[in-house]
Amino acid sequence: MCGTNSMGHSAAWKSPGVSGLPNVRVRSDNSHLMAAKDTVVIVLAAGKGTRLKSDLAKVLHPVGGRPLVAHVIRACLPLKAAQILAVVGFQADAVEAAVTPLGAETVVQNPQRGTGHAVQIARKAIRRSAKYAVVVPGDAPLLRTETLAALINTHRSGDAAATILSANLPDPTGYGRIIRKNDNSVAAIVEEGAASDEQRAIPEVNSSIYCFTLEKLWPCLAALKPENVHKELYLTDAIALLNERHERVLAVIAPDPNEILGCNTRESLADVDRIFRRRKASELMDSGVMIYFPETVIADADVTVGRETVIEPGVQLLGATKIGERCLIRTGSIIENSRIDDGVILDAYSVLVESRMAKGSRAGPFARLRPGADLREGARVGNFVEVKKSILHEGAKAPHLTYLGDATIGAGSNIGAGTITCNYDGVHKNPTTIGKNVFIGSDSALVAPVRIGDGAYVAAGSTITENVPADALGIARGRQVIKPGWAAARRREIAKAAKGHGKSAKRRKAKPRRARPRKKSSRRRR
Ligand code: UD1
Ligand code: MG
């Protein structure tokens, strides 16, 4: 679906503010959230993710075009916690590179001895002022800020030592189950592997998202024992230990159970990605974008689309793509890190990477715009046209079957079908410069470096190796020769040969003998 790091896009037309903490965009409806200055957020991101059977650390796997852990941190940012601390371990450098631009600090857990051990390791990096810790796993990308804020509020107002975010799942398999007491507070979390049949039937699961009062948590963490199949220190065991100390543990049920979904397997990654895409499509439609068959449309997290734009089925909008208002993006098109201004038509099955289409320009069907393709106002490229690092100025057009690489095409110029800019000499890429209102006849090869002056013509079928001055005609092809009657004579010759062949075959049948080769008539001079 979204290829290799089709996710690790580069940044050509990236809007400012996509990376770097000061510019990180957060949802504007979070302005009411209070600053949680006495709170540290601990993101658990050290695990390998064995069940994915991948060479890439689990938290770096993409959903909605962003690594899992980046979604989690972005959901935490508006809480304005004093500190966001990511516990890293497996592929620590790569995970660190993903989280530090978002403003997180890191602490290394090596070896990784479980979720409880990860929080123990985090302790040394937590500032003294922190009273509460919000713990979030790095693999729950659908989590919303509002849900975290509600969790913190319940924790503070409920006088609890720990508050768990839970959810009722139709299929709770694989998750830890919440064991409630009669007074509705929580007695324990039981992991799937240790659960009885009766406990496995409980639909309420642990999200691995918690709010802890730190001074109550530390003694319980110190008491954790690796008494489970994996011989790990489970953070979930701290809940029973808090109960032993007569501390109160609450659980808040997430209003949308999808929010807590983790990504332990490829299938769960795909499920979560699907939910994310659907959410994004809904957001776009709420803002006035028309999306047909939205379940087939893929839009990455940072994509923006203007109102009244129509998106047809099977479109992929990837990376930091920005699309203006009143555009038509037709079926099957893939647009990555590109910018499309208002009123653009992109016809079916076109592929754009790091390209730009200005107001009223048009491309496709089957157009390929590679990095640096720049269609200015009203410019047009048609079917089977490939454009790389080239500008088509206002109103210029290349309607069919053309390659334009390292070229500048002046306003109003027309590039005929089958034109090729021969930009590569085997060593260097060379530029082609075409002036304004130029006419390039079909099937021309422009051997770069070469310049065609304003208003010039190039005759169809030319191989242009020298500059063509303004208003001149460049013609560079073999002269046509006419041979009157040649075709008719040829047909007569063929017919005669066929007749002769038929006669000799009959003779051979009557009296078999070795056929003598017929003497060829001398060829007519041409
Ligand atoms: C955990 C919970 C389970 C809960 C589920 C929700 C435990 C023991 N179980 O299980 O109750 O229902 O999440 O998704 O906590 N990590 C580290 N260091 C480690 C181990 C893990 O940082 O030593 C990180 C992982 O990278 C991951 C997170 O902690 O981001 C959770 O670990 P994971 O292996 O996904 O736990 P689950 O088996 O899903
Ligand atoms: Mg998990």
Coordinates of C-alpha atoms and ligand atoms in Angstrom, one line a residue:
M1 CA 0.0 0.0 0.0
C2 CA 2.4 2.7 1.1
G3 CA 5.7 1.6 -0.1
T4 CA 9.1 1.7 1.4
N5 CA 9.5 4.5 3.1
S6 CA 7.1 6.0 0.9
M7 CA 6.9 6.9 4.6
G8 CA 10.4 8.3 5.0
H9 CA 9.7 11.0 2.5
S10 CA 12.1 13.8 1.8
A11 CA 11.0 17.3 2.3
A12 CA 10.9 19.1 -1.0
W13 CA 7.6 21.0 -0.6
K14 CA 7.3 20.2 3.0
S15 CA 5.4 23.0 4.8
P16 CA 7.4 24.7 7.5
G17 CA 6.4 23.5 10.8
V18 CA 6.2 19.7 10.2
S19 CA 9.4 19.0 12.1
G20 CA 11.1 20.7 15.0
L21 CA 9.4 21.2 18.3
P22 CA 8.6 25.0 18.1
N23 CA 6.6 24.4 14.9
V24 CA 5.0 21.1 15.7
R25 CA 1.4 21.5 14.8
V26 CA -1.0 20.4 17.5
R27 CA -4.7 20.3 17.4
S28 CA -6.1 23.7 17.9
D29 CA -9.0 22.4 20.1
N30 CA -6.5 21.6 22.8
S31 CA -6.0 25.1 23.9
H32 CA -8.1 24.5 27.0
L33 CA -5.7 22.0 28.3
M34 CA -3.9 23.0 31.4
A35 CA -0.1 22.8 31.6
A36 CA 0.8 19.7 33.5
K37 CA 4.1 21.1 34.9
D38 CA 4.2 18.5 37.8
T39 CA 3.9 15.7 35.3
V40 CA 6.4 13.7 33.3
V41 CA 5.3 11.6 30.3
I42 CA 7.2 8.3 29.9
V43 CA 7.0 6.8 26.5
L44 CA 8.0 3.1 26.5
A45 CA 9.8 2.6 23.2
A46 CA 12.7 0.2 23.9
G47 CA 11.2 -3.1 22.8
K48 CA 12.1 -4.9 19.6
G49 CA 8.6 -6.0 18.7
T50 CA 9.4 -9.7 18.2
R51 CA 5.9 -10.6 17.0
L52 CA 6.2 -8.3 13.9
K53 CA 9.1 -10.5 12.7
S54 CA 10.8 -7.4 11.4
D55 CA 14.3 -5.9 11.2
L56 CA 12.8 -2.5 12.1
A57 CA 12.0 -1.6 15.8
K58 CA 8.3 -1.8 16.3
V59 CA 7.8 1.8 17.3
L60 CA 9.4 2.9 14.0
H61 CA 6.9 1.1 11.9
P62 CA 4.7 3.6 10.1
V63 CA 1.0 4.1 10.5
G64 CA -0.6 7.0 8.5
G65 CA 2.8 7.9 7.2
R66 CA 4.4 8.5 10.5
P67 CA 6.3 6.1 12.9
L68 CA 4.1 4.8 15.7
V69 CA 6.1 6.5 18.4
A70 CA 5.7 9.9 16.6
H71 CA 1.9 9.7 16.8
V72 CA 2.2 8.9 20.5
I73 CA 4.4 11.8 21.3
R74 CA 2.3 14.2 19.2
A75 CA -0.7 13.2 21.2
C76 CA 1.2 14.0 24.5
L77 CA 2.6 17.4 23.4
P78 CA -0.5 19.5 24.1
L79 CA -0.5 18.3 27.7
K80 CA 2.5 20.6 28.2
A81 CA 4.1 18.2 30.6
A82 CA 7.4 19.3 32.2
Q83 CA 9.2 16.5 30.4
I84 CA 8.6 13.8 27.7
L85 CA 11.0 11.0 28.3
A86 CA 11.3 8.2 25.8
V87 CA 12.8 4.9 27.0
V88 CA 14.8 3.6 24.0
G89 CA 16.8 0.4 23.6
F90 CA 16.4 -1.7 20.5
Q91 CA 17.7 0.4 17.6
A92 CA 18.1 3.2 20.1
D93 CA 19.8 5.7 17.7
A94 CA 17.0 5.4 15.1
V95 CA 14.3 5.7 17.7
E96 CA 16.1 8.7 19.3
A97 CA 16.3 10.3 15.9
A98 CA 12.5 9.9 15.5
V99 CA 11.6 11.4 18.9
T100 CA 14.1 14.1 19.7
P101 CA 12.9 16.5 16.9
L102 CA 9.5 16.3 18.6
G103 CA 11.0 17.6 21.9
A104 CA 11.4 14.3 23.8
E105 CA 14.4 13.4 25.8
T106 CA 15.7 9.8 25.8
V107 CA 17.0 7.3 28.3
V108 CA 18.5 4.0 27.3
Q109 CA 17.2 0.6 28.6
N110 CA 19.7 -2.1 27.7
P111 CA 18.9 -5.0 28.0
Q112 CA 15.1 -4.7 27.8
R113 CA 13.8 -6.6 30.7
G114 CA 10.1 -5.6 30.5
T115 CA 7.7 -2.7 30.9
G116 CA 8.3 -2.4 34.6
H117 CA 12.0 -2.4 34.1
A118 CA 11.7 0.3 31.5
V119 CA 10.0 2.6 34.0
Q120 CA 12.7 1.8 36.6
I121 CA 15.3 2.9 34.1
A122 CA 13.4 6.1 33.4
R123 CA 13.5 7.1 37.0
K124 CA 17.1 8.4 36.9
A125 CA 16.2 10.8 34.1
I126 CA 13.0 12.2 35.7
R127 CA 13.3 15.7 37.2
R128 CA 12.7 16.1 40.9
S129 CA 9.7 18.4 40.4
A130 CA 7.6 15.6 38.8
K131 CA 4.8 14.3 41.0
Y132 CA 2.9 12.3 38.5
A133 CA 3.9 10.2 35.5
V134 CA 1.8 9.5 32.5
V135 CA 3.1 6.2 31.0
V136 CA 2.3 5.5 27.4
P137 CA 3.4 2.6 25.2
G138 CA 5.2 3.6 21.9
D139 CA 2.8 1.4 19.9
A140 CA -0.6 2.9 20.5
P141 CA -0.8 5.5 17.7
L142 CA -4.6 6.2 17.8
L143 CA -4.5 7.7 21.3
R144 CA -6.0 11.2 21.6
T145 CA -4.8 14.1 23.7
E146 CA -8.3 14.6 25.1
T147 CA -8.3 11.0 26.4
L148 CA -5.0 11.5 28.2
A149 CA -6.2 14.8 29.7
A150 CA -9.3 13.0 31.0
L151 CA -7.1 10.3 32.5
I152 CA -4.9 12.8 34.3
N153 CA -8.0 14.7 35.6
T154 CA -9.6 11.5 37.0
H155 CA -6.3 10.5 38.6
R156 CA -5.9 13.9 40.3
S157 CA -9.5 14.2 41.5
G158 CA -9.8 10.5 42.4
D159 CA -7.0 10.6 44.9
A160 CA -5.6 7.4 43.3
A161 CA -2.1 6.0 43.3
A162 CA -2.6 4.7 39.8
T163 CA -5.3 5.3 37.1
I164 CA -5.4 3.0 34.2
L165 CA -6.9 3.8 30.8
S166 CA -8.9 0.7 29.9
A167 CA -11.2 -0.3 27.0
N168 CA -13.8 -2.9 26.3
L169 CA -12.8 -4.8 23.2
P170 CA -14.9 -7.2 21.2
D171 CA -11.8 -9.4 20.9
P172 CA -9.6 -8.8 24.0
T173 CA -7.1 -11.5 22.9
G174 CA -3.5 -10.6 23.7
Y175 CA -4.2 -7.8 26.1
G176 CA -3.9 -7.8 29.9
R177 CA -7.3 -8.0 31.6
I178 CA -8.6 -5.6 34.2
I179 CA -9.7 -7.3 37.4
R180 CA -12.2 -5.0 39.2
K181 CA -13.1 -5.1 42.9
N182 CA -16.6 -4.8 44.2
D183 CA -16.2 -1.0 44.7
N184 CA -15.3 -0.8 41.0
S185 CA -11.6 0.1 41.7
V186 CA -9.0 -2.2 40.2
A187 CA -7.4 -5.1 42.0
A188 CA -5.0 -6.3 39.4
I189 CA -4.1 -6.6 35.7
V190 CA -3.7 -10.2 34.6
E191 CA -1.7 -10.8 31.4
E192 CA -3.2 -13.1 28.8
G193 CA -0.6 -15.8 29.4
A194 CA -1.4 -16.0 33.2
A195 CA -5.2 -15.5 32.9
S196 CA -7.7 -18.2 33.9
D197 CA -10.5 -19.0 31.4
E198 CA -12.8 -16.9 33.5
Q199 CA -10.4 -14.0 33.4
R200 CA -9.9 -14.4 29.6
A201 CA -13.6 -13.8 29.1
I202 CA -13.3 -10.3 30.6
P203 CA -13.6 -7.8 27.7
E204 CA -12.0 -4.9 29.7
V205 CA -8.4 -4.6 28.8
N206 CA -5.3 -2.7 29.9
S207 CA -4.2 -0.1 27.3
S208 CA -0.7 0.2 28.9
I209 CA -1.6 3.9 29.4
Y210 CA -1.5 4.9 33.0
C211 CA -1.2 7.9 35.3
F212 CA 0.9 7.2 38.4
T213 CA 1.6 9.1 41.6
L214 CA 5.4 8.6 41.6
E215 CA 6.1 8.4 45.3
K216 CA 3.5 5.5 45.5
L217 CA 4.8 3.8 42.4
W218 CA 8.6 3.6 43.2
P219 CA 8.4 1.1 46.1
C220 CA 6.1 -1.2 44.0
L221 CA 8.5 -1.1 41.1
A222 CA 11.3 -2.0 43.4
A223 CA 9.3 -5.0 44.5
L224 CA 8.6 -6.4 41.0
K225 CA 9.7 -10.0 40.3
P226 CA 10.2 -11.6 36.9
E227 CA 7.7 -14.3 37.6
N228 CA 6.3 -14.9 34.2
V229 CA 7.0 -16.9 31.0
H230 CA 9.3 -14.1 29.6
K231 CA 11.2 -13.6 32.9
E232 CA 10.5 -9.9 32.6
L233 CA 9.5 -7.2 35.1
Y234 CA 5.9 -6.3 34.2
L235 CA 4.6 -2.9 34.9
T236 CA 1.2 -4.5 35.2
D237 CA 2.2 -6.3 38.3
A238 CA 2.6 -3.0 40.1
I239 CA -1.2 -2.7 40.3
A240 CA -1.6 -5.7 42.6
L241 CA 1.4 -4.5 44.6
L242 CA -0.3 -1.1 45.1
N243 CA -3.4 -2.9 46.3
E244 CA -1.3 -4.9 48.8
R245 CA -0.2 -1.5 50.1
H246 CA -3.9 -0.4 50.3
E247 CA -3.5 2.2 47.6
R248 CA -6.4 3.1 45.4
V249 CA -6.2 2.1 41.7
L250 CA -8.8 3.4 39.2
A251 CA -9.6 2.6 35.6
V252 CA -11.1 5.0 33.1
I253 CA -12.8 3.4 30.1
A254 CA -11.7 5.0 26.8
P255 CA -14.9 6.2 25.0
D256 CA -13.5 5.0 21.7
P257 CA -11.9 1.5 22.2
N258 CA -9.9 1.9 19.0
E259 CA -7.8 4.6 20.7
I260 CA -5.9 2.1 22.8
L261 CA -5.2 -0.5 20.1
G262 CA -1.5 -1.6 20.1
C263 CA 0.4 -2.9 17.2
N264 CA 2.1 -6.2 18.3
T265 CA 1.5 -8.0 15.0
R266 CA 1.4 -7.1 11.3
E267 CA -2.3 -7.6 11.2
S268 CA -2.9 -5.2 14.1
L269 CA -0.6 -2.7 12.3
A270 CA -2.8 -3.0 9.2
D271 CA -6.0 -2.6 11.3
V272 CA -4.7 0.4 13.1
D273 CA -3.5 2.0 9.8
R274 CA -7.0 1.4 8.3
I275 CA -8.7 3.1 11.3
F276 CA -6.2 6.0 11.0
R277 CA -6.9 6.5 7.3
R278 CA -10.6 6.5 7.9
R279 CA -10.3 9.0 10.7
K280 CA -8.2 11.3 8.4
A281 CA -10.7 11.0 5.6
S282 CA -13.5 12.0 8.0
E283 CA -11.5 15.0 9.1
L284 CA -10.9 16.1 5.5
M285 CA -14.6 15.6 4.6
D286 CA -15.6 17.6 7.7
S287 CA -13.5 20.4 6.4
G288 CA -15.3 20.4 3.0
V289 CA -13.4 17.9 0.9
M290 CA -15.4 15.5 -1.1
I291 CA -14.0 12.0 -1.0
Y292 CA -15.7 9.2 -3.0
F293 CA -15.2 5.7 -1.6
P294 CA -13.2 7.0 1.3
E295 CA -12.3 3.5 2.4
T296 CA -10.0 3.3 -0.7
V297 CA -8.3 6.7 -0.2
I298 CA -5.0 6.9 1.7
A299 CA -4.1 10.3 3.2
D300 CA -1.0 10.6 5.5
A301 CA -1.2 12.5 8.8
D302 CA 0.4 15.8 7.5
V303 CA -1.7 16.0 4.3
T304 CA -3.9 19.1 3.9
V305 CA -6.6 19.5 1.3
G306 CA -8.7 22.6 0.5
R307 CA -12.5 22.8 0.5
E308 CA -14.5 21.8 -2.6
T309 CA -11.7 19.6 -3.8
V310 CA -12.9 16.2 -5.1
I311 CA -10.9 13.1 -4.5
E312 CA -11.8 10.0 -6.5
P313 CA -11.4 6.4 -5.4
G314 CA -8.0 4.8 -4.9
V315 CA -6.0 8.0 -4.5
Q316 CA -2.9 8.1 -2.2
L317 CA -1.9 11.5 -0.7
L318 CA 1.4 10.9 1.0
G319 CA 4.0 12.8 3.2
A320 CA 3.6 16.6 3.5
T321 CA 1.4 16.9 0.4
K322 CA -0.7 20.1 0.2
I323 CA -3.7 20.4 -2.1
G324 CA -5.6 23.6 -2.7
E325 CA -9.3 24.3 -3.1
R326 CA -11.6 23.2 -6.0
C327 CA -9.1 20.6 -7.4
L328 CA -10.1 17.3 -9.0
I329 CA -7.8 14.5 -8.1
R330 CA -8.9 11.6 -10.3
T331 CA -8.8 7.9 -9.5
G332 CA -5.6 6.0 -8.9
S333 CA -3.2 9.0 -8.6
I334 CA -0.4 8.9 -6.1
I335 CA 0.9 12.3 -4.8
E336 CA 3.9 12.4 -2.4
N337 CA 5.4 15.5 -0.8
S338 CA 4.0 17.7 -3.5
R339 CA 2.1 21.0 -3.6
I340 CA -1.0 21.5 -5.7
D341 CA -2.6 24.9 -5.8
D342 CA -6.2 25.8 -6.3
G343 CA -8.2 24.6 -9.3
V344 CA -5.8 22.0 -10.5
I345 CA -7.0 18.9 -12.4
L346 CA -4.9 15.8 -12.0
D347 CA -6.3 13.1 -14.3
A348 CA -6.3 9.4 -13.5
Y349 CA -3.3 7.3 -12.6
S350 CA -0.8 10.1 -12.4
V351 CA 2.2 9.9 -10.0
L352 CA 3.7 13.0 -8.4
V353 CA 6.8 13.1 -6.2
E354 CA 8.2 16.3 -4.8
S355 CA 6.5 18.3 -7.6
R356 CA 4.5 21.4 -7.8
M357 CA 1.4 22.3 -9.8
A358 CA 0.3 25.9 -9.8
K359 CA -3.2 27.3 -10.1
G360 CA -5.2 26.0 -13.0
S361 CA -2.5 23.6 -14.3
R362 CA -3.4 20.1 -15.4
A363 CA -1.6 16.8 -15.7
G364 CA -2.4 13.2 -16.8
P365 CA -3.9 10.8 -17.3
F366 CA -0.8 8.6 -16.7
A367 CA 1.5 11.6 -16.1
R368 CA 4.7 11.1 -14.1
L369 CA 6.0 14.2 -12.3
R370 CA 9.3 13.4 -10.7
P371 CA 11.2 15.6 -8.1
G372 CA 11.5 19.2 -9.2
A373 CA 8.7 19.1 -11.8
D374 CA 7.2 22.6 -11.6
L375 CA 4.0 23.3 -13.6
R376 CA 3.3 27.0 -13.5
E377 CA -0.2 28.6 -13.9
G378 CA -2.2 27.0 -16.6
A379 CA 0.6 24.7 -17.8
R380 CA -0.4 21.3 -19.0
V381 CA 1.1 17.8 -19.4
G382 CA -0.8 15.0 -20.9
N383 CA -0.7 11.2 -21.1
F384 CA 2.6 9.4 -20.8
V385 CA 4.6 12.5 -20.1
E386 CA 7.5 12.3 -17.7
V387 CA 8.8 15.5 -16.2
K388 CA 11.9 15.7 -14.0
K389 CA 13.5 18.9 -12.5
S390 CA 11.9 21.0 -15.2
I391 CA 9.8 24.1 -15.2
L392 CA 6.9 24.6 -17.6
H393 CA 6.1 28.3 -17.5
E394 CA 2.6 29.8 -17.7
G395 CA 0.4 28.1 -20.3
A396 CA 3.2 25.8 -21.7
K397 CA 2.1 22.4 -22.7
A398 CA 3.4 18.9 -23.5
P399 CA 0.2 17.0 -24.3
H400 CA 1.5 13.5 -25.1
L401 CA 4.3 11.0 -24.9
T402 CA 7.2 13.2 -23.9
Y403 CA 10.3 13.2 -21.6
L404 CA 11.3 16.6 -20.2
G405 CA 14.4 16.4 -17.9
D406 CA 16.5 19.4 -16.6
A407 CA 14.5 21.7 -18.9
T408 CA 13.0 25.1 -18.8
I409 CA 10.0 25.6 -21.1
G410 CA 9.0 29.2 -21.7
A411 CA 5.4 30.5 -21.3
G412 CA 3.0 29.5 -24.1
S413 CA 5.3 27.0 -25.7
N414 CA 4.0 23.7 -27.2
I415 CA 6.0 20.5 -27.0
G416 CA 4.9 18.0 -29.7
A417 CA 4.1 14.4 -29.1
G418 CA 7.2 12.2 -28.7
T419 CA 9.6 15.0 -27.8
I420 CA 12.6 13.9 -25.8
T421 CA 15.1 16.1 -24.0
C422 CA 18.4 14.1 -24.2
N423 CA 19.7 15.4 -20.9
Y424 CA 22.2 12.7 -20.0
D425 CA 25.5 12.2 -21.9
G426 CA 26.5 9.2 -19.8
V427 CA 28.4 11.4 -17.3
H428 CA 26.5 14.6 -16.8
K429 CA 23.0 15.9 -16.8
N430 CA 22.7 18.8 -19.2
P431 CA 20.0 21.5 -19.4
T432 CA 17.6 22.3 -22.2
T433 CA 16.3 25.8 -22.4
I434 CA 13.2 26.6 -24.5
G435 CA 12.0 30.2 -24.8
K436 CA 8.5 31.6 -24.9
N437 CA 6.0 30.6 -27.6
V438 CA 8.2 28.0 -29.1
F439 CA 6.8 25.2 -31.2
I440 CA 8.6 21.9 -31.0
G441 CA 7.4 19.5 -33.7
S442 CA 6.5 15.9 -32.8
D443 CA 9.2 13.3 -32.3
S444 CA 12.0 15.7 -31.9
A445 CA 15.1 14.9 -29.9
L446 CA 16.7 17.9 -28.2
V447 CA 20.3 17.0 -27.4
A448 CA 21.3 19.0 -24.3
P449 CA 22.9 21.3 -23.6
V450 CA 20.8 23.2 -26.1
R451 CA 18.8 26.4 -26.3
I452 CA 15.8 27.2 -28.4
G453 CA 15.1 30.9 -28.7
D454 CA 11.7 32.7 -28.2
G455 CA 9.2 32.1 -30.9
A456 CA 11.3 29.5 -32.8
Y457 CA 10.1 26.4 -34.5
V458 CA 11.6 22.9 -34.5
A459 CA 10.5 20.8 -37.4
A460 CA 9.0 17.4 -36.5
G461 CA 11.4 14.5 -36.3
S462 CA 14.4 16.7 -35.8
T463 CA 17.5 15.8 -33.8
I464 CA 18.6 19.2 -32.5
T465 CA 22.2 19.4 -31.5
E466 CA 22.8 23.1 -32.0
N467 CA 21.0 26.1 -30.6
V468 CA 18.1 27.4 -32.6
P469 CA 17.9 31.3 -32.5
A470 CA 14.7 33.2 -31.7
D471 CA 12.1 33.1 -34.5
A472 CA 14.1 30.7 -36.6
L473 CA 13.2 27.2 -37.8
G474 CA 15.4 24.4 -36.8
I475 CA 15.2 21.3 -39.0
A476 CA 17.6 18.4 -38.6
R477 CA 16.5 15.3 -40.3
G478 CA 17.2 13.3 -43.5
R479 CA 15.6 14.7 -46.7
Q480 CA 12.6 12.9 -48.0
V481 CA 13.0 11.1 -51.4
I482 CA 10.0 10.1 -53.6
K483 CA 10.3 7.1 -56.0
P484 CA 7.2 7.2 -58.2
G485 CA 5.7 3.7 -58.9
W486 CA 8.2 1.9 -56.7
A487 CA 5.5 0.2 -54.6
A488 CA 3.5 -1.0 -57.6
A489 CA 6.6 -2.4 -59.2
R490 CA 7.5 -4.2 -56.0
R491 CA 4.1 -5.8 -55.8
R492 CA 4.4 -7.1 -59.4
E493 CA 7.7 -8.6 -58.6
I494 CA 6.4 -10.4 -55.6
A495 CA 3.4 -11.7 -57.5
K496 CA 5.7 -13.0 -60.2
A497 CA 8.0 -14.7 -57.8
A498 CA 5.0 -16.4 -56.1
K499 CA 3.6 -17.7 -59.5
G500 CA 7.0 -19.2 -60.5
H501 CA 7.3 -20.9 -57.1
G502 CA 3.8 -22.5 -57.6
K503 CA 4.7 -23.9 -61.1
S504 CA 8.0 -25.5 -60.0
A505 CA 6.2 -27.1 -57.0
K506 CA 3.7 -28.8 -59.5
R507 CA 6.6 -30.0 -61.7
R508 CA 8.3 -31.5 -58.7
K509 CA 5.3 -33.5 -57.9
A510 CA 4.9 -35.0 -61.4
K511 CA 8.6 -35.9 -61.8
P512 CA 10.6 -35.6 -58.7
R513 CA 14.0 -34.1 -59.3
R514 CA 16.3 -31.7 -57.6
A515 CA 15.1 -28.1 -58.4
R516 CA 17.7 -25.9 -60.0
P517 CA 17.9 -22.5 -58.5
R518 CA 16.2 -20.0 -60.7
K519 CA 18.4 -17.3 -62.1
K520 CA 17.5 -14.0 -60.4
S521 CA 16.5 -11.2 -62.8
S522 CA 18.9 -8.3 -62.4
R523 CA 17.6 -5.8 -59.9
R524 CA 16.2 -2.6 -61.2
R525 CA 18.4 0.3 -60.4
R526 CA 17.0 2.5 -57.7
Ligands
UD1_1 C1 1.4 -4.5 27.3 C2 0.8 -4.8 28.6 C3 -0.6 -5.3 28.5 C4 -1.5 -4.4 27.6 C5 -0.8 -4.1 26.3 C6 -1.6 -2.9 25.6 C7 2.7 -5.4 30.0 C8 3.4 -6.5 30.7 N1 1.6 -5.7 29.3 O1 1.5 -5.7 26.6 O2 -1.2 -5.5 29.7 O3 -2.8 -4.9 27.4 O4 0.5 -3.6 26.5 O5 -1.1 -2.7 24.3 O6 3.0 -4.3 30.2 N2 8.9 -1.9 26.1 C9 10.1 -1.3 26.6 N3 10.9 -2.1 27.3 C10 10.7 -3.4 27.5 C11 9.6 -4.0 27.0 C12 8.7 -3.2 26.3 O7 10.3 -0.1 26.4 O8 11.6 -4.0 28.2 C13 8.0 -1.1 25.4 C14 7.7 -1.6 24.0 O9 8.6 -1.0 23.0 C15 6.3 -1.1 23.7 C16 5.7 -1.0 25.1 O10 6.8 -1.1 26.0 O11 6.2 0.1 23.1 C17 4.7 -2.1 25.4 O12 5.4 -3.4 25.2 P1 4.7 -4.5 24.4 O13 5.7 -5.6 24.2 O14 4.0 -4.0 23.2 O15 3.6 -5.0 25.5 P2 2.3 -5.9 25.2 O16 2.7 -7.3 25.1 O17 1.5 -5.3 24.1
MG2 MG 2.0 -3.8 22.6

